[in-house]
Amino acid sequence: MSASYRAVNWNRFKRRYDLAFLSLLVIYAATFVAVALLAHPESTAETVMIRTLGTAALLFLHITLSIGPLSRLSPRFLPLLYNRRHLGVLTFCIALLHAALSLFQFHAGGDVNPFVSLLVSNTRYDSLSQFPFEILGIGALLILALMAVTSHDFWLANLSPRAWKSIHMLVYPAYVLVVMHVALGALQDSRTPALAIALSAGATWLAVIHILAGAKAAILDRRRSDETGDHLIAVGEVSEFSPGCARLAHTPDGGIAVFRYGGNGEWLAAMSNVCAHQGGPLAEGRIVDGCVTCPWHGYQYRPESGGSPPPYDEVLPTYQVTLRGNQVLVDPAARPLDAPATPVRLDVGRER
Amino acid sequence: MSSSPERLRPFFVGYLPIPKTLRGFAAFLSLALGLVGMLIAVGLSHGQNAPRTGVFEFGRESSLEGTIAVTPAPMLWTRSESGVATPVLLVGQWKFGADDVVSAFDGASVEIRGTRIMDGDMQLFEVAGSTDAVRPSPSPAPSAPTPEWTGGEHSVLRGEIIDPKCFFGVMKPGYGKVHKGCATRCISGGIPPMLWVRHATSHESFYLLVGPDDTPARDLSLPFIAEPVEIQGRVQTVEGAPFSIMRISDNAIRRIR
């Protein structure tokens, strides 16, 4: 959380996260180069570097794209999600280096400007086998650049979370462009199956975890909360609420998170399930230091008001909770931001 | 909705200490990623195409003596001790031909400084960038006449148009679709185009493509570089040369797939 914008809000975990992925890059690159020198000693250094960076960018793009669905499948992967933007920026930097080295290697030192050469050296757009694969890589790189530039919370706040999310969903078209860039480029010249196996295994892996995550979300969506005759939504019995945790009331606009909180779990309050930051699912969060805490990036809201603790100023809509016997009900009509719902006090001594 | 409350799972917040129960998983994940990364690197690196064995003696300047022929492409005819003449194709710095540097020395016996490019019997020489890279030979012997390309049998050959500078050692690979942009720049910049023909028995042969004006057929070749092509023309040879020349005219090249 931040009340003002800084280049990077570093903390201990972010440093370790970045160090871990930089280490992975170093390990990958060192292994690739070492094996190339041993297995193909006639290789030229620039070709080895271009291939090291290209395949590393592909690997890191796969990791970046895996984090979302893995986090949906198991919350144990949520630490990977916390700093995913840094991983995305690192992926872009690797891809940019690959592109810069390739531009220099294949197009510099000739009779036309390298950037012009890049665009005019192959114009066989009429042929699949001869298609200029470079243009596909350029398209992917431009998307990754747009994502890297707008990755900061400044842009998230100023573009609105919905627009920001739309921009960052472009990572999927970028992935398709990258796969085609490889398939219509390096793969066509390859006389061994290694690259084809890696590319298809990566695509299969991503498809499987996205389908599994989608199936899990669909199953959860089918568990519709019970609507009562008076338009209230039944969320469960009091005994089903763990102190410090929430249950989700399904609504068309992302759901309502009904939290049980307090020193003895004696309060119930409800707020929007959609975090103001990146739309994280608050019902999967927890009460930390008396505040509802988003599982994605730790944004916090006071359950009794929906507002972030000072100096932060995010406010989420609240919803009125009522009890009918042991049954917890919530009114799906959001309360005005300046007139939040009243939390319900439980008689914890009488709870079954 | 009558299930009992779920057991509290560890909850991660990025700016708080990571829960103990998640630390083990994070450590396992880091190791697994490192291991998978190494395995992928080994597979992809080992699975690269074996590069050609040509050598570009980058950073090591040499000198050659011989007789310059500007047509059909800049080359230096060198003679072995037994008197056999061998052509060394001359190319310029970066992605340029050597025409401008050697054109004033056509038929002259010279000493040239530059960098050798070798692949088997094939020899090329990248002429150094300095103004005195080509100078009259210090040897008192008169320049020997350059051999004539003879023959002229009409042939139809299938292969790939390459730029010989990259192909024979400067770049690996110096052929194929990935290298197409570079080959286009090289040939556009004056390096003579060559046809690379692969025979069924892993044998290969090379044909310098020469246009109707007895110069390298650059403009005729440019639209077809790095693609499978069929070329019709007249093939001429010289004994001892590791390549032939193929004289072609307009519409001699066609794509075959």
XYZ file of C-alpha atoms in Angstrom:
609
model
C 0.000 0.000 0.000
C 1.199 3.501 -0.619
C -0.140 6.965 0.077
C 2.252 8.518 -2.417
C 4.139 7.219 -5.454
C 7.685 5.994 -5.267
C 9.707 4.350 -8.025
C 9.613 1.054 -6.116
C 8.182 0.443 -2.661
C 10.883 -1.963 -1.677
C 10.479 -4.357 1.197
C 12.367 -7.432 2.329
C 10.213 -9.869 0.400
C 10.422 -7.876 -2.865
C 14.208 -7.813 -2.638
C 14.309 -11.570 -2.096
C 11.815 -12.112 -4.901
C 13.846 -10.084 -7.379
C 17.080 -11.693 -6.234
C 15.569 -15.158 -6.721
C 14.511 -14.453 -10.304
C 17.776 -12.694 -11.159
C 19.546 -15.794 -9.809
C 17.333 -17.969 -11.987
C 18.295 -15.843 -15.000
C 22.000 -16.160 -14.183
C 21.702 -19.933 -13.647
C 19.762 -20.348 -16.900
C 22.148 -18.188 -18.929
C 25.283 -19.781 -17.470
C 23.941 -23.272 -18.165
C 22.892 -22.411 -21.713
C 26.245 -20.814 -22.544
C 28.273 -23.596 -20.917
C 26.394 -26.345 -22.757
C 26.661 -24.428 -26.043
C 30.430 -24.097 -25.639
C 30.804 -27.774 -24.767
C 28.390 -29.278 -27.297
C 28.971 -26.789 -30.123
C 32.426 -25.265 -29.669
C 32.299 -23.749 -33.165
C 29.410 -21.509 -32.112
C 29.874 -17.757 -32.294
C 29.442 -15.740 -29.094
C 26.792 -13.394 -30.458
C 24.581 -16.234 -31.687
C 24.843 -17.965 -28.311
C 23.895 -14.736 -26.535
C 20.939 -14.070 -28.827
C 19.637 -17.584 -28.261
C 20.309 -17.476 -24.510
C 18.333 -14.258 -24.142
C 15.551 -15.335 -26.504
C 14.929 -18.634 -24.764
C 15.278 -17.008 -21.323
C 12.613 -14.445 -22.256
C 10.382 -17.307 -23.375
C 10.944 -19.159 -20.081
C 10.275 -16.072 -17.973
C 7.119 -15.289 -19.969
C 5.869 -18.794 -19.206
C 6.587 -18.311 -15.490
C 4.825 -14.938 -15.491
C 1.780 -16.414 -17.208
C 1.711 -19.394 -14.825
C 1.474 -17.362 -11.636
C -2.153 -16.219 -12.063
C -3.739 -19.639 -12.585
C -1.440 -21.342 -10.046
C -2.505 -18.795 -7.430
C -6.152 -19.530 -8.226
C -5.492 -23.244 -7.863
C -3.603 -22.958 -4.568
C -3.052 -19.943 -2.298
C 0.440 -21.277 -1.573
C 1.491 -19.649 -4.874
C 0.242 -16.203 -3.785
C 3.749 -15.050 -2.771
C 4.661 -15.341 -6.480
C 1.762 -13.053 -7.365
C 2.749 -10.358 -4.876
C 5.658 -9.045 -6.951
C 4.691 -10.383 -10.389
C 5.094 -6.936 -11.930
C 8.816 -6.983 -11.283
C 9.010 -10.360 -12.989
C 7.107 -8.934 -15.962
C 9.495 -5.987 -16.216
C 12.467 -8.370 -16.003
C 10.944 -10.471 -18.787
C 10.594 -7.357 -20.940
C 14.219 -6.360 -20.270
C 15.468 -9.808 -21.346
C 13.334 -9.687 -24.501
C 14.593 -6.164 -25.234
C 18.217 -7.314 -24.971
C 17.447 -10.244 -27.293
C 15.884 -7.834 -29.787
C 18.721 -5.299 -29.548
C 21.419 -7.931 -30.069
C 19.510 -9.445 -32.995
C 19.036 -6.024 -34.575
C 22.753 -5.365 -34.307
C 23.772 -8.817 -35.500
C 21.492 -9.116 -38.498
C 20.815 -5.541 -39.582
C 23.602 -3.187 -38.424
C 26.607 -2.319 -40.567
C 24.751 -2.503 -43.863
C 23.665 -0.141 -46.594
C 20.452 1.015 -44.879
C 19.454 2.016 -41.362
C 19.115 -1.130 -39.188
C 15.519 -0.309 -38.224
C 14.607 0.162 -41.897
C 16.416 -3.064 -42.747
C 14.443 -4.888 -40.062
C 11.189 -3.894 -41.759
C 12.146 -4.263 -45.422
C 14.535 -7.224 -45.567
C 11.715 -9.736 -45.699
C 8.332 -8.717 -47.084
C 6.942 -12.188 -47.794
C 3.674 -11.580 -45.932
C 1.981 -13.685 -48.608
C 3.719 -16.871 -47.471
C 3.374 -18.744 -44.188
C 6.706 -20.544 -44.518
C 8.551 -17.355 -45.483
C 6.511 -15.006 -43.267
C 8.701 -12.302 -41.685
C 8.774 -13.641 -38.137
C 10.591 -10.543 -36.927
C 7.420 -8.446 -37.128
C 5.712 -10.874 -34.731
C 8.527 -10.407 -32.231
C 8.302 -6.634 -32.625
C 4.565 -6.791 -31.868
C 5.147 -8.858 -28.747
C 7.962 -6.566 -27.603
C 5.770 -3.470 -28.024
C 3.058 -5.059 -25.877
C 5.581 -6.055 -23.202
C 6.978 -2.502 -23.329
C 3.513 -1.012 -22.837
C 2.946 -3.339 -19.894
C 6.330 -2.575 -18.359
C 5.865 1.183 -18.707
C 2.356 1.120 -17.196
C 3.209 -1.418 -14.494
C 3.601 1.209 -11.793
C 0.770 1.955 -9.343
C 0.718 5.528 -10.674
C -0.707 4.224 -13.934
C -2.942 1.746 -12.158
C -4.572 4.591 -10.220
C -4.719 7.045 -13.105
C -5.880 4.667 -15.818
C -8.429 3.007 -13.454
C -8.037 -0.624 -12.430
C -10.372 -1.780 -15.221
C -8.386 -0.041 -18.017
C -5.101 -1.109 -16.434
C -6.286 -4.705 -16.278
C -7.328 -4.546 -19.940
C -3.872 -3.352 -20.933
C -2.195 -6.072 -18.925
C -4.418 -8.794 -20.334
C -2.609 -8.032 -23.604
C 0.072 -10.371 -22.264
C -1.945 -13.205 -23.826
C -1.828 -11.774 -27.375
C 1.860 -11.086 -26.684
C 2.367 -14.744 -25.794
C 0.654 -15.846 -29.020
C 2.899 -13.469 -30.995
C 5.990 -14.836 -29.243
C 5.007 -18.431 -29.994
C 4.452 -17.526 -33.668
C 7.717 -15.557 -33.709
C 9.566 -18.696 -32.644
C 7.483 -21.129 -34.712
C 7.903 -19.149 -37.932
C 11.513 -18.215 -37.173
C 14.032 -20.311 -35.261
C 11.849 -23.417 -35.327
C 11.775 -23.485 -39.128
C 15.550 -23.668 -39.314
C 15.878 -26.150 -36.458
C 16.946 -29.671 -37.398
C 16.491 -31.077 -33.874
C 13.203 -31.473 -31.957
C 14.364 -29.646 -28.791
C 12.778 -26.274 -29.537
C 9.551 -27.806 -30.851
C 9.246 -29.951 -27.719
C 9.910 -26.991 -25.417
C 7.468 -24.726 -27.236
C 4.640 -27.268 -27.311
C 5.290 -28.371 -23.702
C 5.129 -24.747 -22.582
C 1.900 -24.089 -24.463
C 0.370 -27.311 -23.107
C 1.384 -26.459 -19.538
C -0.168 -22.993 -19.790
C -3.331 -24.342 -21.381
C -3.764 -27.026 -18.703
C -3.296 -24.747 -15.683
C -5.541 -22.058 -17.197
C -8.263 -24.641 -17.888
C -7.955 -26.077 -14.358
C -8.079 -22.613 -12.793
C -11.081 -21.731 -14.974
C -12.820 -24.969 -13.998
C -12.227 -24.249 -10.306
C -13.634 -20.739 -10.711
C -16.662 -22.136 -12.560
C -17.315 -24.649 -9.780
C -17.119 -21.893 -7.165
C -19.424 -19.710 -9.256
C -22.024 -22.471 -9.327
C -22.154 -22.410 -5.539
C -24.608 -19.583 -5.659
C -25.573 -18.079 -2.358
C -29.170 -18.653 -1.427
C -31.472 -15.759 -2.070
C -34.256 -15.353 0.434
C -37.752 -14.108 -0.342
C -36.877 -10.593 0.806
C -33.867 -10.227 -1.556
C -31.335 -10.839 1.196
C -28.596 -13.321 0.454
C -27.997 -16.179 2.877
C -24.244 -16.535 3.353
C -24.185 -19.369 5.906
C -24.635 -20.161 9.555
C -22.619 -18.276 12.149
C -20.740 -21.438 13.002
C -19.429 -21.617 9.450
C -17.534 -18.336 9.833
C -13.969 -18.696 11.057
C -12.847 -15.694 13.112
C -10.611 -13.470 11.003
C -11.912 -14.973 7.762
C -14.731 -14.316 5.328
C -17.411 -16.116 3.392
C -18.371 -14.964 -0.060
C -21.886 -13.919 -1.080
C -22.042 -14.290 -4.850
C -23.364 -11.276 -6.756
C -23.080 -10.318 -10.423
C -20.602 -7.513 -9.664
C -17.861 -9.577 -8.074
C -19.396 -10.656 -4.772
C -19.619 -9.501 -1.183
C -17.060 -10.546 1.420
C -18.680 -11.121 4.829
C -15.996 -11.093 7.513
C -16.099 -12.303 11.091
C -13.690 -10.302 13.191
C -12.952 -8.928 16.626
C -10.928 -10.332 19.509
C -13.405 -13.162 20.006
C -14.853 -13.132 16.531
C -17.860 -11.269 17.863
C -18.467 -9.011 14.860
C -19.783 -9.545 11.343
C -19.411 -6.958 8.578
C -19.579 -7.052 4.794
C -17.821 -5.138 2.061
C -17.216 -5.482 -1.671
C -15.173 -8.556 -2.522
C -13.228 -6.561 -5.137
C -10.058 -4.882 -3.906
C -9.684 -1.272 -5.081
C -6.063 -1.942 -6.098
C -6.129 -4.703 -8.703
C -9.482 -6.356 -8.047
C -8.107 -9.012 -5.707
C -10.646 -11.333 -4.002
C -10.989 -9.945 -0.468
C -13.079 -12.915 0.684
C -9.908 -14.979 0.320
C -8.107 -12.485 2.530
C -7.787 -12.301 6.261
C -8.199 -9.876 9.136
C -4.704 -8.580 9.928
C -4.244 -5.930 12.620
C -8.012 -5.420 12.665
C -8.212 -4.768 8.932
C -9.485 -6.820 6.017
C -6.292 -7.628 4.080
C -6.218 -8.462 0.376
C -4.458 -11.767 -0.405
C -2.815 -10.365 -3.522
C -0.875 -7.286 -2.424
C -1.915 -6.719 1.187
C -4.168 -3.675 0.663
C -6.186 -3.107 3.840
C -9.701 -1.907 4.710
C -11.469 -1.428 8.004
C -14.389 -3.860 8.139
C -16.680 -1.412 9.929
C -16.282 1.376 7.355
C -14.789 -0.086 4.170
C -12.088 2.589 4.298
C -8.330 2.049 4.309
C -6.564 3.085 7.513
C -4.870 6.531 7.363
C -2.918 7.804 5.538
C -4.469 5.714 2.753
C -7.734 6.827 1.237
C -9.215 3.855 -0.637
C -12.844 3.163 0.289
C -14.941 0.137 -0.635
C -18.745 -0.125 -0.484
C -20.140 -1.885 2.562
C -23.261 -4.044 2.825
C -25.689 -4.525 5.681
C -25.455 -7.861 7.469
C -28.396 -9.210 9.459
C -28.944 -12.348 11.505
C -31.991 -14.564 11.248
C -31.493 -17.070 14.014
C -28.076 -18.575 13.260
C -28.363 -17.678 9.596
C -26.164 -14.817 8.328
C -27.835 -12.719 5.646
C -26.522 -9.801 3.640
C -28.382 -7.110 1.753
C -26.951 -7.002 -1.828
C -27.618 -3.248 -2.087
C -24.381 -1.367 -1.479
C -24.509 1.341 1.164
C -23.353 4.861 0.266
C -19.641 5.332 0.935
C -20.347 8.089 3.465
C -22.958 6.010 5.293
C -21.400 2.579 5.796
C -23.345 -0.411 7.029
C -23.488 -1.180 10.730
C -21.530 -4.288 11.818
C -23.521 -6.972 13.609
C -22.450 -8.082 17.062
C -22.670 -11.800 17.769
C -23.483 -13.312 21.084
C -20.429 -15.554 20.967
C -21.364 -17.258 24.254
C -24.519 -18.680 22.707
C -22.952 -19.831 19.485
C -23.111 -23.534 18.928
C -24.092 -24.339 3.638
C -23.581 -26.254 6.787
C -19.927 -27.131 6.647
C -17.699 -26.332 9.598
C -15.161 -23.494 9.382
C -12.112 -24.351 7.338
C -8.860 -24.820 9.165
C -6.885 -21.596 9.065
C -4.276 -21.794 6.345
C -1.135 -19.657 6.495
C -1.788 -16.204 5.120
C 0.881 -14.357 3.183
C 1.201 -10.577 3.255
C 4.129 -9.255 1.279
C 5.197 -6.557 3.715
C 5.008 -8.876 6.763
C 7.312 -11.777 7.631
C 6.455 -14.816 5.523
C 4.622 -17.477 7.602
C 6.856 -20.366 8.660
C 4.672 -22.936 6.943
C 5.088 -21.095 3.624
C 8.855 -20.718 3.894
C 9.462 -24.379 3.160
C 7.223 -24.249 0.115
C 8.934 -21.065 -1.120
C 12.331 -22.728 -0.737
C 11.104 -25.835 -2.575
C 9.645 -23.668 -5.342
C 12.924 -21.739 -5.741
C 14.928 -24.952 -6.017
C 12.419 -26.508 -8.399
C 12.459 -23.431 -10.647
C 16.244 -23.412 -10.671
C 16.365 -27.099 -11.551
C 13.712 -26.820 -14.259
C 15.494 -23.746 -15.648
C 18.772 -25.661 -15.846
C 17.139 -28.664 -17.514
C 15.452 -26.449 -20.105
C 18.738 -24.623 -20.737
C 20.579 -27.925 -21.220
C 17.900 -29.278 -23.580
C 17.609 -26.160 -25.705
C 21.322 -25.414 -25.831
C 22.328 -28.979 -26.620
C 19.499 -29.218 -29.153
C 20.785 -26.386 -31.319
C 21.796 -27.196 -34.867
C 25.468 -28.070 -35.080
C 27.146 -25.009 -36.599
C 29.346 -25.210 -39.683
C 33.034 -25.519 -39.016
C 34.070 -22.408 -40.907
C 36.385 -19.945 -39.188
C 36.454 -16.157 -39.211
C 39.776 -15.088 -37.729
C 38.211 -12.077 -36.041
C 40.792 -9.744 -34.515
C 43.711 -11.500 -36.244
C 44.992 -9.623 -39.282
C 46.775 -11.490 -42.080
C 48.109 -10.610 -45.491
C 47.759 -12.375 -48.812
C 49.572 -11.963 -52.094
C 48.139 -12.670 -55.500
C 46.505 -11.224 -58.579
C 43.240 -9.356 -58.358
C 40.318 -10.056 -60.679
C 37.392 -7.689 -60.371
C 35.047 -9.698 -62.607
C 32.901 -11.658 -62.301
C 33.380 -10.817 -58.611
C 36.273 -9.379 -56.621
C 38.696 -12.169 -55.909
C 42.396 -12.691 -55.357
C 44.041 -15.489 -57.316
C 46.746 -16.987 -55.203
C 49.206 -19.629 -56.352
C 50.429 -22.576 -54.373
C 54.066 -23.680 -54.561
C 53.038 -26.218 -57.195
C 51.621 -23.382 -59.281
C 47.914 -24.174 -58.893
C 45.807 -21.013 -58.875
C 43.114 -20.748 -56.215
C 40.517 -17.987 -56.007
C 40.000 -16.207 -52.688
C 36.750 -14.249 -52.651
C 37.273 -10.697 -51.414
C 34.679 -9.021 -49.234
C 34.564 -5.694 -47.459
C 34.073 -4.687 -43.844
C 30.742 -5.308 -42.113
C 28.021 -6.001 -44.677
C 29.748 -4.547 -47.739
C 31.526 -5.913 -50.759
C 35.146 -5.181 -51.668
C 34.467 -3.674 -55.108
C 35.353 -0.109 -54.161
C 38.582 -1.126 -52.428
C 40.002 -3.367 -55.160
C 38.533 -1.994 -58.397
C 41.636 0.112 -59.090
C 43.840 -2.986 -58.957
C 42.163 -5.215 -61.575
C 44.787 -7.591 -62.956
C 47.507 -6.261 -60.645
C 49.727 -8.288 -58.391
C 49.025 -7.052 -54.867
C 49.441 -7.659 -51.184
C 46.226 -7.343 -49.199
C 45.801 -7.024 -45.468
C 42.676 -8.255 -43.786
C 41.012 -11.170 -42.003
C 40.741 -14.698 -43.290
C 37.468 -16.610 -43.546
C 37.860 -20.328 -44.228
C 35.579 -23.318 -44.485
C 37.209 -26.436 -45.898
C 38.655 -25.566 -49.308
C 36.678 -22.333 -49.487
C 38.651 -19.204 -48.746
C 37.436 -15.657 -48.357
C 39.267 -12.564 -47.219
C 37.763 -9.534 -45.489
C 39.845 -6.633 -46.720
C 40.992 -4.368 -43.858
C 39.345 -0.974 -43.531
C 42.488 1.147 -43.790
C 43.274 3.020 -47.001
C 46.498 1.099 -47.573
C 44.941 -2.343 -47.126
C 45.654 -3.109 -50.806
C 49.014 -2.189 -52.243
C 51.229 -3.367 -55.073
C 52.969 -6.605 -54.306
C 56.517 -6.207 -52.966
C 57.437 -9.409 -54.835
C 59.537 -8.686 -57.943
C 57.739 -11.389 -59.960
C 55.343 -10.108 -62.648
C 51.659 -10.693 -62.042
C 50.407 -13.992 -63.380
C 47.350 -13.938 -65.636
C 44.182 -14.994 -63.844
C 42.654 -18.296 -65.014
C 39.672 -18.222 -67.351
C 36.309 -19.655 -66.275
C 35.505 -22.232 -68.939
C 32.559 -24.338 -69.986
C 29.022 -23.063 -70.144
C 26.791 -26.088 -69.880
C 23.168 -25.157 -69.320
C 22.115 -26.397 -65.883
C 19.092 -26.287 -63.597
C 20.047 -26.309 -59.945
C 18.081 -26.264 -56.737
C 19.336 -24.725 -53.517
C 19.437 -21.622 -51.363
C 20.965 -18.241 -52.172
C 23.432 -17.262 -49.441
C 25.909 -14.525 -48.768
C 29.270 -16.302 -48.658
C 30.863 -14.015 -46.075
C 28.449 -15.036 -43.320
C 27.941 -18.582 -44.582
C 31.574 -19.628 -44.538
C 32.383 -18.473 -41.024
C 31.370 -14.993 -39.928
C 27.949 -16.021 -38.695
C 26.680 -19.314 -37.430
C 24.251 -19.933 -38.841
C 24.867 -17.924 -42.001
C 21.915 -19.401 -43.851
C 18.213 -20.055 -43.449
C 15.258 -17.895 -42.606
C 16.642 -16.480 -39.360
C 19.674 -15.170 -41.244
C 17.665 -13.853 -44.194
C 17.745 -10.205 -43.076
C 21.516 -10.260 -42.684
C 22.080 -12.032 -46.006
C 19.857 -9.480 -47.704
C 21.908 -6.615 -46.256
C 25.200 -8.294 -47.188
C 24.220 -8.953 -50.799
C 22.577 -5.557 -51.106
C 25.812 -4.083 -49.752
C 27.969 -5.708 -52.424
C 28.891 -9.181 -51.242
C 28.408 -11.537 -54.211
C 25.443 -13.953 -53.971
C 26.114 -17.671 -54.041
C 23.892 -20.678 -54.639
C 24.309 -23.411 -52.023
C 23.294 -26.797 -53.418
C 22.928 -29.715 -51.036
C 23.178 -33.119 -52.674
C 21.623 -36.306 -51.362
C 24.926 -37.655 -50.087
C 25.651 -34.779 -47.681
C 27.902 -33.433 -50.416
C 27.421 -29.779 -51.240
C 28.508 -27.426 -53.998
C 28.576 -23.679 -54.469
C 27.890 -21.434 -57.465
C 28.735 -17.759 -57.630
C 25.747 -16.134 -59.337
C 26.786 -13.811 -62.138
C 24.454 -11.567 -64.089
C 24.393 -10.633 -67.782
C 26.814 -7.732 -67.207
C 29.508 -10.096 -65.849
C 29.080 -8.805 -62.297
C 27.502 -10.500 -59.285
C 23.760 -11.002 -59.842
C 22.756 -9.059 -56.749
C 19.523 -7.474 -57.978
C 18.340 -10.736 -59.539
C 19.052 -12.594 -56.285
C 17.725 -10.190 -53.660
C 14.018 -11.218 -53.815
C 14.920 -14.896 -53.348
C 17.516 -14.914 -50.597
C 17.285 -17.748 -48.049
C 14.369 -19.384 -49.834
C 14.373 -22.720 -51.653
C 14.885 -21.811 -55.306
C 15.516 -23.349 -58.691
C 17.949 -21.518 -60.961
C 18.699 -21.987 -64.638
C 21.973 -20.815 -66.100
C 25.304 -21.657 -67.635
C 27.857 -23.167 -65.295
C 31.558 -22.422 -65.700
C 34.453 -23.823 -63.733
C 38.168 -23.438 -63.132
C 40.317 -26.336 -62.121
C 41.158 -26.133 -58.434
C 38.441 -23.638 -57.551
C 36.183 -24.700 -54.645
C 33.189 -23.083 -56.351
C 31.801 -22.612 -59.838
C 30.133 -19.636 -61.371
C 26.624 -19.721 -62.757
C 25.761 -17.139 -65.367
C 22.091 -16.247 -65.155
C 19.722 -13.857 -66.855
C 16.391 -12.262 -65.968
C 13.714 -14.679 -64.735
C 16.322 -17.395 -64.180
C 15.351 -17.828 -60.526
C 12.054 -19.228 -59.317
C 10.744 -20.305 -55.932
C 10.100 -24.006 -55.620
C 7.822 -24.075 -52.554
